[in-house]
Short mmCIF file of C-alpha atoms in Angstrom, two decimals:
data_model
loop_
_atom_site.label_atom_id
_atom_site.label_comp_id
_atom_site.label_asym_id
_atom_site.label_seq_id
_atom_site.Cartn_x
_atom_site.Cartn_y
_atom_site.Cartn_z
CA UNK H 266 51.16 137.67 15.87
CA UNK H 267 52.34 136.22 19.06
CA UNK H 268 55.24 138.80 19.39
CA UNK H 269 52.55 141.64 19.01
CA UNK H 270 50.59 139.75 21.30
CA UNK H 271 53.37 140.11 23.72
CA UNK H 272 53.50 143.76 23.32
CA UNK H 273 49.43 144.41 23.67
CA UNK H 274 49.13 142.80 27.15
CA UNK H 275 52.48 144.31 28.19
CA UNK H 276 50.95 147.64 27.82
CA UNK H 277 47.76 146.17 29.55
CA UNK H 278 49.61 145.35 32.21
CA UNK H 279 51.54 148.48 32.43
CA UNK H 280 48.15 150.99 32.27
CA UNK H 281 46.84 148.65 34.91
CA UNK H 282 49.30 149.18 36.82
CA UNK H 283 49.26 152.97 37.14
CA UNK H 284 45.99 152.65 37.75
CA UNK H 285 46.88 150.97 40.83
CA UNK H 286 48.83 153.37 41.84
CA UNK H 287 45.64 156.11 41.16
CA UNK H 288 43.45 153.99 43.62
CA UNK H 289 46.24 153.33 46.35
CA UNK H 290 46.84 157.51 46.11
CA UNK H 291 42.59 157.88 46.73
CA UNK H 292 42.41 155.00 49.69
CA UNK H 293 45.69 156.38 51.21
CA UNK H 294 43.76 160.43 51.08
CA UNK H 295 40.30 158.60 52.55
CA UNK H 296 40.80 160.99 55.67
CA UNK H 297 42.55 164.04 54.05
CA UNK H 298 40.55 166.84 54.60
CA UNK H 299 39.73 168.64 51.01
CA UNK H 300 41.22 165.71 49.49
CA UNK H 301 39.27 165.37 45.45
CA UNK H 302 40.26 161.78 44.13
CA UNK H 303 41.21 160.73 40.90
CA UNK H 304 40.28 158.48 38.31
CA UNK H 305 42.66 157.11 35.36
CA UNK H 306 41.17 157.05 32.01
CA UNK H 307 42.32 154.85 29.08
CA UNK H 308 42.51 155.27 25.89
CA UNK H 309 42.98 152.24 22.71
CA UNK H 310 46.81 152.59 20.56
CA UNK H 311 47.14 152.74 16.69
CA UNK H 312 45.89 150.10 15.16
CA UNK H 313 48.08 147.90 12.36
CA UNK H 314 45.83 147.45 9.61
CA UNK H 315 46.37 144.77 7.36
CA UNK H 316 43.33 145.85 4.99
CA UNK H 317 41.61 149.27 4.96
CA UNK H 318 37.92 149.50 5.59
CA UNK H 319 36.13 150.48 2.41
CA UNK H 320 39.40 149.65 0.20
CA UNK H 321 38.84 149.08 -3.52
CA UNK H 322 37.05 150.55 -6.25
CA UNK H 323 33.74 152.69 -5.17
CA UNK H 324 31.17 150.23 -6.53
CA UNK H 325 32.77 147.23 -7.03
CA UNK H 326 30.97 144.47 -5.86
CA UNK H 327 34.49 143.26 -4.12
CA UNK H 328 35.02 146.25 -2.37
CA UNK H 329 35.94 145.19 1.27
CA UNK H 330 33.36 146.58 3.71
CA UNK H 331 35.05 146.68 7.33
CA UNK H 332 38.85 145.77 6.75
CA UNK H 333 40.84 143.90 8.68
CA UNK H 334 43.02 146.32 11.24
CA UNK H 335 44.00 145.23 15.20
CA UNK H 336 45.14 147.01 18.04
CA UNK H 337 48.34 147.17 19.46
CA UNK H 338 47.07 147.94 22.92
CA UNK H 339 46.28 150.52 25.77
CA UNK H 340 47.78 153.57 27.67
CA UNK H 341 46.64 155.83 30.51
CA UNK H 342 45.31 158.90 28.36
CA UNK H 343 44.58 161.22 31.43
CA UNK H 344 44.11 161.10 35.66
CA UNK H 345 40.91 162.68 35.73
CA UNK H 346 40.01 164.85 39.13
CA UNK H 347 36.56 164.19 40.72
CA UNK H 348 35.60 167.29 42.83
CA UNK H 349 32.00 166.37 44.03
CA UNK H 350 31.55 167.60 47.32
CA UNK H 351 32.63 165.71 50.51
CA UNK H 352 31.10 165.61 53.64
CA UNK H 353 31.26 168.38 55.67
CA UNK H 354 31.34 167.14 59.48
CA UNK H 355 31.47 169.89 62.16
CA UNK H 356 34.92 170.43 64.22
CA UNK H 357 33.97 173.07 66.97
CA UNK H 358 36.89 174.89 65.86
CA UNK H 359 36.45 178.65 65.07
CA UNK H 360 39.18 178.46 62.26
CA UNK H 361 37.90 175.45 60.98
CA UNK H 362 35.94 176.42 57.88
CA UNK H 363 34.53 174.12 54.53
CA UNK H 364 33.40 175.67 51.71
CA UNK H 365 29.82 174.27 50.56
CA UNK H 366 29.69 174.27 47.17
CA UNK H 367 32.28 175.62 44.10
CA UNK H 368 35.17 177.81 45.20
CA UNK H 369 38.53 177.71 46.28
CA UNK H 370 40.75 179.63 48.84
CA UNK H 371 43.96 181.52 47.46
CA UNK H 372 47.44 181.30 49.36
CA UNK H 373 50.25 182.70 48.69
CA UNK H 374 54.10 180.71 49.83
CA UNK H 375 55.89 184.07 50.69
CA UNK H 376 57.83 184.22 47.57
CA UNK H 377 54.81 185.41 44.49
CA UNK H 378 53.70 182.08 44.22
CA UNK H 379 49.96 181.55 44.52
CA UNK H 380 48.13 178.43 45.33
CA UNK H 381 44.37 177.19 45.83
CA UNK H 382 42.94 174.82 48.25
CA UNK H 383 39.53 173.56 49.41
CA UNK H 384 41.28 172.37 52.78
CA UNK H 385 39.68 174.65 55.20
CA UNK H 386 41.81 174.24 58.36
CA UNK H 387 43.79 177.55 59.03
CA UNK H 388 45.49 178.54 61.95
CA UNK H 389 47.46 181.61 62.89
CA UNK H 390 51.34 182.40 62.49
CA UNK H 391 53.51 184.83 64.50
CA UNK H 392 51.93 187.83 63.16
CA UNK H 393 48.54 187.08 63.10
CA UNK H 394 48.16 186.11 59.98
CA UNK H 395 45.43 183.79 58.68
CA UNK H 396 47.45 180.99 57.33
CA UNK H 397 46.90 176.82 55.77
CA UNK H 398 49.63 175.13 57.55
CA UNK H 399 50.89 172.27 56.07
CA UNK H 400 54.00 169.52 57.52
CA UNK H 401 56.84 172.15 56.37
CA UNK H 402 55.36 175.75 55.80
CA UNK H 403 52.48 178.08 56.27
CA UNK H 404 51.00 179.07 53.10
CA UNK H 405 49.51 182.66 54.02
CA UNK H 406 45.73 183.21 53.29
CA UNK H 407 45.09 186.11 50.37
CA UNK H 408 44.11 188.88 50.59
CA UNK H 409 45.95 188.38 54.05
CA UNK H 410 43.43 188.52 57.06
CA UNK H 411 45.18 189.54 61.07
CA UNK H 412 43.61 188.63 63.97
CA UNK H 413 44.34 190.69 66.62
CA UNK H 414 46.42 189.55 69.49
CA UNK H 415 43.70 190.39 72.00
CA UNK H 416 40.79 188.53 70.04
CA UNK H 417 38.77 187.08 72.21
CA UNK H 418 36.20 185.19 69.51
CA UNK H 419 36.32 184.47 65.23
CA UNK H 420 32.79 184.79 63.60
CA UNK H 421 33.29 184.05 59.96
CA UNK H 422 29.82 184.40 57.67
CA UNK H 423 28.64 182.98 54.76
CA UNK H 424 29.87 185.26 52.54
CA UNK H 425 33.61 184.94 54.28
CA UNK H 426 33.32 188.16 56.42
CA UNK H 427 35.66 187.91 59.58
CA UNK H 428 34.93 189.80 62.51
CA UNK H 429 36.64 189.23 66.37
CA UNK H 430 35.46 190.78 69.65
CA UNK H 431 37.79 192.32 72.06
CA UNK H 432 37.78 193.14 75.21
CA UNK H 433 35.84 196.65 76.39
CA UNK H 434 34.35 196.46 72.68
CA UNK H 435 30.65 196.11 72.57
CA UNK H 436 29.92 194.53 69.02
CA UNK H 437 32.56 192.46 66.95
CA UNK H 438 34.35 194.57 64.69
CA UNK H 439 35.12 193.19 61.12
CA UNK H 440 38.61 193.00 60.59
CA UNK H 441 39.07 191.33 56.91
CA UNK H 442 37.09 189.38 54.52
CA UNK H 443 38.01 185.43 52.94
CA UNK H 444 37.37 185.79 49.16
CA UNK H 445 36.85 182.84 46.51
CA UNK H 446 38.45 181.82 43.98
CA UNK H 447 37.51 179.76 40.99
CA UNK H 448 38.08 178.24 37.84
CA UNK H 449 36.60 177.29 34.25
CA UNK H 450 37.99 173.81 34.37
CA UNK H 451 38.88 173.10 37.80
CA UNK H 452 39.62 169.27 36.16
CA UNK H 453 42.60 171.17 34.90
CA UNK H 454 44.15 172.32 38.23
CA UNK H 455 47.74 170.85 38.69
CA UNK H 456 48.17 168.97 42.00
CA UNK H 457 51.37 169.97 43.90
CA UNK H 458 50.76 167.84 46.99
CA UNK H 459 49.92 169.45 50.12
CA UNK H 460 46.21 169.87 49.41
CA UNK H 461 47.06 172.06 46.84
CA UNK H 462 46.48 172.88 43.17
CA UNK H 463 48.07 175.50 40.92
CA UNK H 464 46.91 176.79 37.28
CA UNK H 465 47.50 175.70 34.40
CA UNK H 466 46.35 176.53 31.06
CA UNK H 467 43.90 173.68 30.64
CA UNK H 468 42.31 174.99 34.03
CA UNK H 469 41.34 178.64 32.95
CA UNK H 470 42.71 181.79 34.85
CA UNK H 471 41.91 182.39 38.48
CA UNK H 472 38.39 184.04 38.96
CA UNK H 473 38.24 185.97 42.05
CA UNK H 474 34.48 186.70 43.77
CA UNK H 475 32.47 186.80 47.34
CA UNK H 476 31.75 183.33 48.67
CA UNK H 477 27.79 182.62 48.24
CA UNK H 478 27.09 185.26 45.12
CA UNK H 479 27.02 184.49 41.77
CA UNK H 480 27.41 181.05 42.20
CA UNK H 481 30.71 180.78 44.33
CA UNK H 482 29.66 177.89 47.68
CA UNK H 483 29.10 179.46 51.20
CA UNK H 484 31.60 179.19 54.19
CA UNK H 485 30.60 177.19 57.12
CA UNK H 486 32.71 177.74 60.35
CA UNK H 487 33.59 175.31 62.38
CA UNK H 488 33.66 172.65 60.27
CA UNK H 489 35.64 170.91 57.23
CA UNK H 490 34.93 169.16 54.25
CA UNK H 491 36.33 165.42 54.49
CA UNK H 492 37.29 163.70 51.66
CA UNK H 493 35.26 162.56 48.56
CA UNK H 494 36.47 158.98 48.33
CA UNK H 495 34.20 156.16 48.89
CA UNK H 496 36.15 153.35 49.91
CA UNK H 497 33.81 150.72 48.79
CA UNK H 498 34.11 152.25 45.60
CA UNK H 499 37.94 152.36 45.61
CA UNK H 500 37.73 148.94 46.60
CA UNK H 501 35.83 147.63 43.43
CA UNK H 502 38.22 149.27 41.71
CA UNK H 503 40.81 147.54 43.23
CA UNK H 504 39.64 144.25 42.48
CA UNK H 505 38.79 145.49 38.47
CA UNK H 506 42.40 146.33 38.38
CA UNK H 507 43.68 143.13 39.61
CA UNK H 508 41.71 140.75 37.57
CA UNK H 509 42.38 143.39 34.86
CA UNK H 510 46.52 142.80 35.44
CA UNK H 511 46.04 139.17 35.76
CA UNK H 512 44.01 138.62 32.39
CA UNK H 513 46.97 140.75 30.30
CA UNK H 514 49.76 138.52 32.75
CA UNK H 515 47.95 135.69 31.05
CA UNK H 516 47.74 137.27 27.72
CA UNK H 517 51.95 137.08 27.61
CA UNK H 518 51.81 133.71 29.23
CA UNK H 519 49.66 131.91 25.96
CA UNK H 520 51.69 134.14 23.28
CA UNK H 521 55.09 132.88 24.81
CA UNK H 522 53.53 129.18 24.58
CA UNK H 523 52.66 129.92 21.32
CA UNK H 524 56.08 131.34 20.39
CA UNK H 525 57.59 127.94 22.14
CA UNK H 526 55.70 125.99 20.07
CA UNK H 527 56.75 127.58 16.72
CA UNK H 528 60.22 127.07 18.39
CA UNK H 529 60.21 123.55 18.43
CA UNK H 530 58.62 122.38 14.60
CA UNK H 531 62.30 122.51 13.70
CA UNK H 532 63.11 119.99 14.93
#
């Protein structure tokens, strides 16, 4: 038993330890804007089972009732996404936007491949284009809006409508329109780094719609959505995690004692 004993807080250990790594990902992404933490959920290993529960002839007064079966330990079974809202603090910025409530954007990398993001803070590239640019590329905003050259102010509504004023031009003329973009299981979205997700088959297809109708969030300009991890939270984690290691660290310590005292009756 000692051996197995070995093996169960080994794999204690190990699930504890990508755990860890889960919580040090959501405390370093406190102040990544659009960031959606994760948690990692566990899950119990087959169990060896020296006696079945229920065993024996139906009836018989001998019949075993619960067995005798133990567990060989515990993996990771899943890093679960958490997308409740974040705060949404204002910026001042006029291409700043958060989305408040479900919904994604949709960007496109150039080359086919389409991406969604809640991180609302776009910028412009050569061309005008209404682009998320991240530390090595612009991902391009779709369907693509162009601000003119000459713009003089952005107005964005609720519903993602984009209009500019220019000069000699009484009333702002709408130039394009940010659509939303959602999904069944957004739980399901693969994370690619960058503040961005990509389908998958657990997520659902992409479902395109207007931002604040039929129950897609509304765009606020000028301001972003921070991220949704509570430190304090992450913190308790933390400390669950470490007692957590330390407990299965002293699970191997007692079963190698045990194993050094089998060692010695010989002699």
């Amino acid at each position: 038993m000692s051996l197995q004993a070995l093996n169960t807080g080994a794999t204690g250990m190990i699930g504890q330890s990508r755990n860890l790594d889960v919580i040090a990902n959501n405390l370093a992404n406190v102040g990544t804007d659009g960031f959606k933490k994760s948690r990692a959920n566990f899950e119990d290993l087959l169990y060896k089972k020296v006696k079945v529960p229920g065993a024996g002839v139906v009836g018989a007064p001998d019949t075993p009732g619960i067995g005798i079966e133990y567990g060989v330990g515990t993996r990771v079974s899943a890093t679960q996404l958490n997308f409740t809202p974040g705060t949404i603090r204002p910026t001042g910025r006029q291409l700043d936007i958060a989305i408040n409530g479900p919904g994604f954007l949709q960007v496109d990398d150039g080359q086919g491949n389409f991406f969604y993001t809640r991180s609302g803070n776009l910028t412009l590239n050569s061309q005008g284009q209404v682009i998320m640019a991240t530390a090595t590329r612009g991902y391009v905003l779709q369907p693509p809006v162009i601000i003119p050259q000459d713009s003089l102010s952005i107005s964005i509504t609720a519903d993602g409508q984009v209009a500019v004023t220019q000069p000699n031009v009484n009333q702002p003329q709408v130039i394009g329109q940010f659509n939303g973009v959602r999904f069944q299981n957004p739980e399901g979205l693969e994370q690619v780094g960058q503040n961005l997700f990509v389908e998958t088959g657990a997520s659902g297809v992409a479902e395109p719609g207007i931002f604040g109708q039929q129950g897609f969030g509304q765009i606020q300009q000028s301001f972003l959505e921070a991220s949704n991890v509570e430190p304090v939270e992450e913190l308790i984690s933390l400390i669950t995690s470490q007692r957590a290691y330390e407990i299965n660290s002293q699970v191997i310590q007692t079963a190698n004692e045990n194993l050094r005292t089998v060692g010695t009756l010989r002699q």
